[in-house]
CSV table of C-alpha atoms in Angstrom, one decimal:
chain,number,residue,atom,x,y,z
A,149,UNK,CA,-0.2,0.4,-0.1
A,150,UNK,CA,1.6,3.7,-0.8
A,151,UNK,CA,1.6,5.6,2.1
A,152,UNK,CA,2.2,8.7,0.0
A,153,UNK,CA,0.0,10.5,2.1
A,154,UNK,CA,-0.5,11.0,5.7
A,155,UNK,CA,-4.1,9.1,5.9
A,156,UNK,CA,-2.4,6.6,4.6
A,157,UNK,CA,0.3,6.5,6.9
A,158,UNK,CA,-2.6,6.2,9.8
A,159,UNK,CA,-4.0,3.2,7.5
A,160,UNK,CA,-0.1,1.6,6.8
A,161,UNK,CA,0.3,2.5,11.3
A,162,UNK,CA,-3.7,0.9,11.8
A,163,UNK,CA,-3.3,-2.0,10.3
A,164,UNK,CA,0.2,-2.9,11.8
A,165,UNK,CA,-0.9,-2.6,14.9
A,166,UNK,CA,-4.4,-4.6,14.2
A,167,UNK,CA,-2.2,-8.2,11.7
A,168,UNK,CA,0.1,-7.3,15.3
A,169,UNK,CA,-2.1,-6.8,18.4
A,170,UNK,CA,-5.6,-7.5,16.8
A,171,UNK,CA,-8.8,-5.1,17.0
A,172,UNK,CA,-8.0,-3.8,20.9
A,173,UNK,CA,-4.8,-2.1,19.3
A,174,UNK,CA,-5.7,-0.1,17.1
A,175,UNK,CA,-6.5,3.0,19.6
A,176,UNK,CA,-6.3,7.1,18.1
A,177,UNK,CA,-3.5,7.4,20.5
A,178,UNK,CA,-1.1,4.8,19.5
A,179,UNK,CA,-1.1,5.3,15.7
A,180,UNK,CA,-1.4,8.8,16.0
A,181,UNK,CA,1.9,8.3,17.8
A,182,UNK,CA,3.3,5.7,15.5
A,183,UNK,CA,2.8,7.6,12.7
A,184,UNK,CA,4.2,10.8,14.7
A,185,UNK,CA,1.6,12.7,14.8
A,186,UNK,CA,-0.4,14.5,17.9
A,187,UNK,CA,-2.9,13.2,19.3
A,188,UNK,CA,-5.9,15.1,17.8
A,189,UNK,CA,-4.2,15.4,14.1
A,190,UNK,CA,-5.3,12.3,13.7
A,191,UNK,CA,-8.9,13.1,13.4
A,192,UNK,CA,-8.6,14.9,11.0
A,193,UNK,CA,-8.3,12.6,8.3
A,194,UNK,CA,-10.2,9.5,10.7
A,195,UNK,CA,-13.4,11.0,12.8
A,196,UNK,CA,-12.8,7.7,15.2
A,197,UNK,CA,-11.9,4.9,16.0
A,198,UNK,CA,-14.9,2.9,14.7
A,199,UNK,CA,-14.1,5.3,11.0
A,200,UNK,CA,-10.7,3.9,11.7
A,201,UNK,CA,-11.3,0.0,12.4
A,202,UNK,CA,-14.8,0.9,9.1
A,203,UNK,CA,-12.2,1.5,6.7
A,204,UNK,CA,-9.6,-1.2,7.4
A,205,UNK,CA,-12.4,-3.3,6.9
A,206,UNK,CA,-13.7,-2.9,3.6
A,207,UNK,CA,-10.2,-2.1,2.6
A,208,UNK,CA,-9.3,-5.6,3.7
A,209,UNK,CA,-12.4,-6.6,1.4
A,210,UNK,CA,-11.2,-4.9,-1.1
A,211,UNK,CA,-7.7,-6.3,-1.5
A,212,UNK,CA,-9.9,-9.6,-1.4
A,213,UNK,CA,-12.0,-9.1,-4.2
A,214,UNK,CA,-8.9,-7.8,-6.4
A,215,UNK,CA,-6.8,-11.1,-5.1
A,216,UNK,CA,-9.8,-13.6,-6.0
A,217,UNK,CA,-10.8,-11.0,-9.6
A,218,UNK,CA,-7.1,-12.5,-10.4
A,219,UNK,CA,-8.7,-16.2,-10.3
A,220,UNK,CA,-11.2,-15.0,-13.5
A,221,UNK,CA,-8.6,-16.2,-16.2
A,222,UNK,CA,-9.4,-19.4,-15.1
A,223,UNK,CA,-12.4,-20.7,-17.4
A,224,UNK,CA,-13.1,-23.7,-15.0
A,225,UNK,CA,-15.7,-22.3,-13.2
A,226,UNK,CA,-15.3,-25.0,-10.6
A,227,UNK,CA,-10.9,-24.5,-10.0
A,228,UNK,CA,-11.8,-20.5,-10.2
A,229,UNK,CA,-14.3,-21.5,-7.2
A,230,UNK,CA,-11.3,-23.4,-5.5
A,231,UNK,CA,-8.8,-20.9,-5.9
A,232,UNK,CA,-10.7,-18.0,-5.4
A,233,UNK,CA,-11.7,-20.5,-1.4
A,234,UNK,CA,-8.2,-21.3,-1.1
A,235,UNK,CA,-7.5,-17.3,-1.0
A,236,UNK,CA,-10.1,-17.0,1.6
A,237,UNK,CA,-7.9,-19.6,3.7
A,238,UNK,CA,-4.8,-18.0,3.2
A,239,UNK,CA,-6.0,-14.2,4.7
A,240,UNK,CA,-7.9,-16.0,7.2
A,241,UNK,CA,-3.6,-17.7,7.8
A,242,UNK,CA,-2.1,-14.1,7.1
A,243,UNK,CA,-4.0,-12.3,9.0
A,244,UNK,CA,-6.4,-13.4,11.6
A,245,UNK,CA,-6.8,-10.5,14.4
A,246,UNK,CA,-8.2,-8.4,10.0
A,247,UNK,CA,-10.1,-11.7,9.5
A,248,UNK,CA,-12.3,-12.0,12.9
A,249,UNK,CA,-13.4,-8.5,13.2
A,250,UNK,CA,-14.6,-8.4,9.4
A,251,UNK,CA,-16.4,-12.1,9.9
A,252,UNK,CA,-16.3,-12.7,13.2
A,253,UNK,CA,-18.0,-10.1,14.8
A,254,UNK,CA,-20.5,-8.6,15.2
A,255,UNK,CA,-20.5,-4.8,13.3
A,256,UNK,CA,-23.2,-2.4,12.7
A,257,UNK,CA,-22.1,-1.9,8.6
A,258,UNK,CA,-21.7,-6.1,8.4
A,259,UNK,CA,-23.4,-6.8,5.0
A,260,UNK,CA,-26.5,-9.2,6.0
A,261,UNK,CA,-27.9,-11.4,3.4
A,262,UNK,CA,-29.3,-12.0,1.8
A,263,UNK,CA,-30.5,-8.4,1.0
A,264,UNK,CA,-27.0,-6.6,1.3
A,265,UNK,CA,-25.5,-10.0,-1.5
A,266,UNK,CA,-28.5,-9.9,-4.0
A,267,UNK,CA,-28.0,-6.7,-4.8
A,268,UNK,CA,-23.9,-7.2,-5.2
A,269,UNK,CA,-22.4,-4.6,-1.7
A,270,UNK,CA,-19.9,-7.9,-1.6
A,271,UNK,CA,-17.1,-7.3,-3.2
A,272,UNK,CA,-15.8,-10.9,-2.9
A,273,UNK,CA,-19.5,-13.0,-2.6
A,274,UNK,CA,-20.2,-11.1,-6.0
A,275,UNK,CA,-17.2,-12.8,-7.9
A,276,UNK,CA,-18.3,-16.5,-6.3
A,277,UNK,CA,-21.6,-15.7,-7.0
A,278,UNK,CA,-20.7,-14.9,-10.7
A,279,UNK,CA,-18.8,-18.3,-10.7
A,280,UNK,CA,-21.7,-20.2,-9.9
A,281,UNK,CA,-23.5,-19.0,-12.4
A,282,UNK,CA,-20.5,-19.2,-15.3
A,283,UNK,CA,-20.8,-22.9,-13.7
A,284,UNK,CA,-24.9,-23.8,-14.5
A,285,UNK,CA,-24.1,-21.8,-17.9
A,286,UNK,CA,-21.5,-23.8,-18.8
A,287,UNK,CA,-24.4,-26.8,-17.5
A,288,UNK,CA,-21.6,-27.5,-14.8
A,289,UNK,CA,-23.4,-26.5,-12.3
A,290,UNK,CA,-27.8,-27.0,-11.4
A,291,UNK,CA,-29.4,-24.1,-11.7
A,292,UNK,CA,-30.3,-23.5,-8.7
A,293,UNK,CA,-30.1,-20.1,-6.7
A,294,UNK,CA,-26.5,-18.0,-7.7
A,295,UNK,CA,-26.4,-16.5,-3.9
A,296,UNK,CA,-27.5,-19.3,-1.7
A,297,UNK,CA,-24.9,-21.9,-3.1
A,298,UNK,CA,-22.1,-19.2,-3.1
A,299,UNK,CA,-23.7,-18.5,0.9
A,300,UNK,CA,-23.3,-22.2,1.8
A,301,UNK,CA,-20.1,-22.4,0.0
A,302,UNK,CA,-18.7,-19.5,2.0
A,303,UNK,CA,-19.8,-21.4,5.0
A,304,UNK,CA,-18.6,-24.1,4.1
A,305,UNK,CA,-14.7,-22.4,3.8
A,306,UNK,CA,-15.7,-20.3,6.6
A,307,UNK,CA,-17.1,-23.7,9.1
A,308,UNK,CA,-14.1,-25.3,8.3
A,309,UNK,CA,-11.1,-22.4,8.7
A,310,UNK,CA,-12.9,-22.3,12.1
A,311,UNK,CA,-12.7,-25.0,13.1
A,312,UNK,CA,-8.9,-25.2,12.5
A,313,UNK,CA,-8.2,-22.2,14.6
A,314,UNK,CA,-9.9,-23.2,17.2
A,315,UNK,CA,-7.5,-26.5,17.7
A,316,UNK,CA,-10.9,-28.9,16.0
A,317,UNK,CA,-8.3,-30.6,13.7
A,318,UNK,CA,-4.5,-32.4,14.4
A,319,UNK,CA,-3.4,-31.3,11.0
A,320,UNK,CA,-1.2,-29.2,10.1
A,321,UNK,CA,-2.0,-25.7,7.8
A,322,UNK,CA,0.0,-27.5,4.9
A,323,UNK,CA,-2.3,-31.2,5.8
A,324,UNK,CA,-5.8,-28.8,6.6
A,325,UNK,CA,-5.1,-26.8,3.4
A,326,UNK,CA,-5.4,-30.1,0.9
A,327,UNK,CA,-8.3,-31.4,3.2
A,328,UNK,CA,-9.8,-27.7,3.8
A,329,UNK,CA,-10.1,-27.7,-0.9
A,330,UNK,CA,-11.2,-31.3,-1.1
A,331,UNK,CA,-13.5,-30.4,1.2
A,332,UNK,CA,-14.8,-27.7,-0.9
A,333,UNK,CA,-13.9,-29.8,-4.0
A,334,UNK,CA,-16.4,-32.5,-2.0
A,335,UNK,CA,-19.1,-29.7,-1.9
A,336,UNK,CA,-18.7,-28.0,-5.7
A,337,UNK,CA,-19.0,-31.8,-6.8
A,338,UNK,CA,-22.6,-32.6,-5.1
A,339,UNK,CA,-24.3,-29.4,-7.3
A,340,UNK,CA,-23.3,-30.8,-10.5
A,341,UNK,CA,-26.1,-32.1,-12.4
């Protein structure tokens, strides 16, 4: 992320704190100190801590969407879905605090199923639904509601990740990744015509 402006430097410092220590470590005073601002100067860029945390979450969704969109050149929807959901696993393991904040904690600004997703307000689940719709158009997936199937896949992926992170697997990360992808592959295969 370029750090040209003060706001960019604030976001970079907040992101580093969040990644290392979680949301509770991201205080306006601490971020300001890390950037070299006075405690009050940070408020010229972000009105409050909640706005700063919301921006971090939104930026992380956008980053994830860019990564997932890079898989769009994969013409096989099944492989594209697996690549995107593997990116979801990568994100969860690389940025566990951001992952928990984005997907595991109640937030007023969180997108809600079905209305926000069907209105295409999710930069990430839009890509999953689009790949599913393409699979249906190609005849490799049964014709069902693409948003319901997208939520099914997301819930399955998220559940496996939550169980792994909660210590419910004895697998190391490599073995869990293999299981995770195979399990998602079986789920996608179950939607075949």
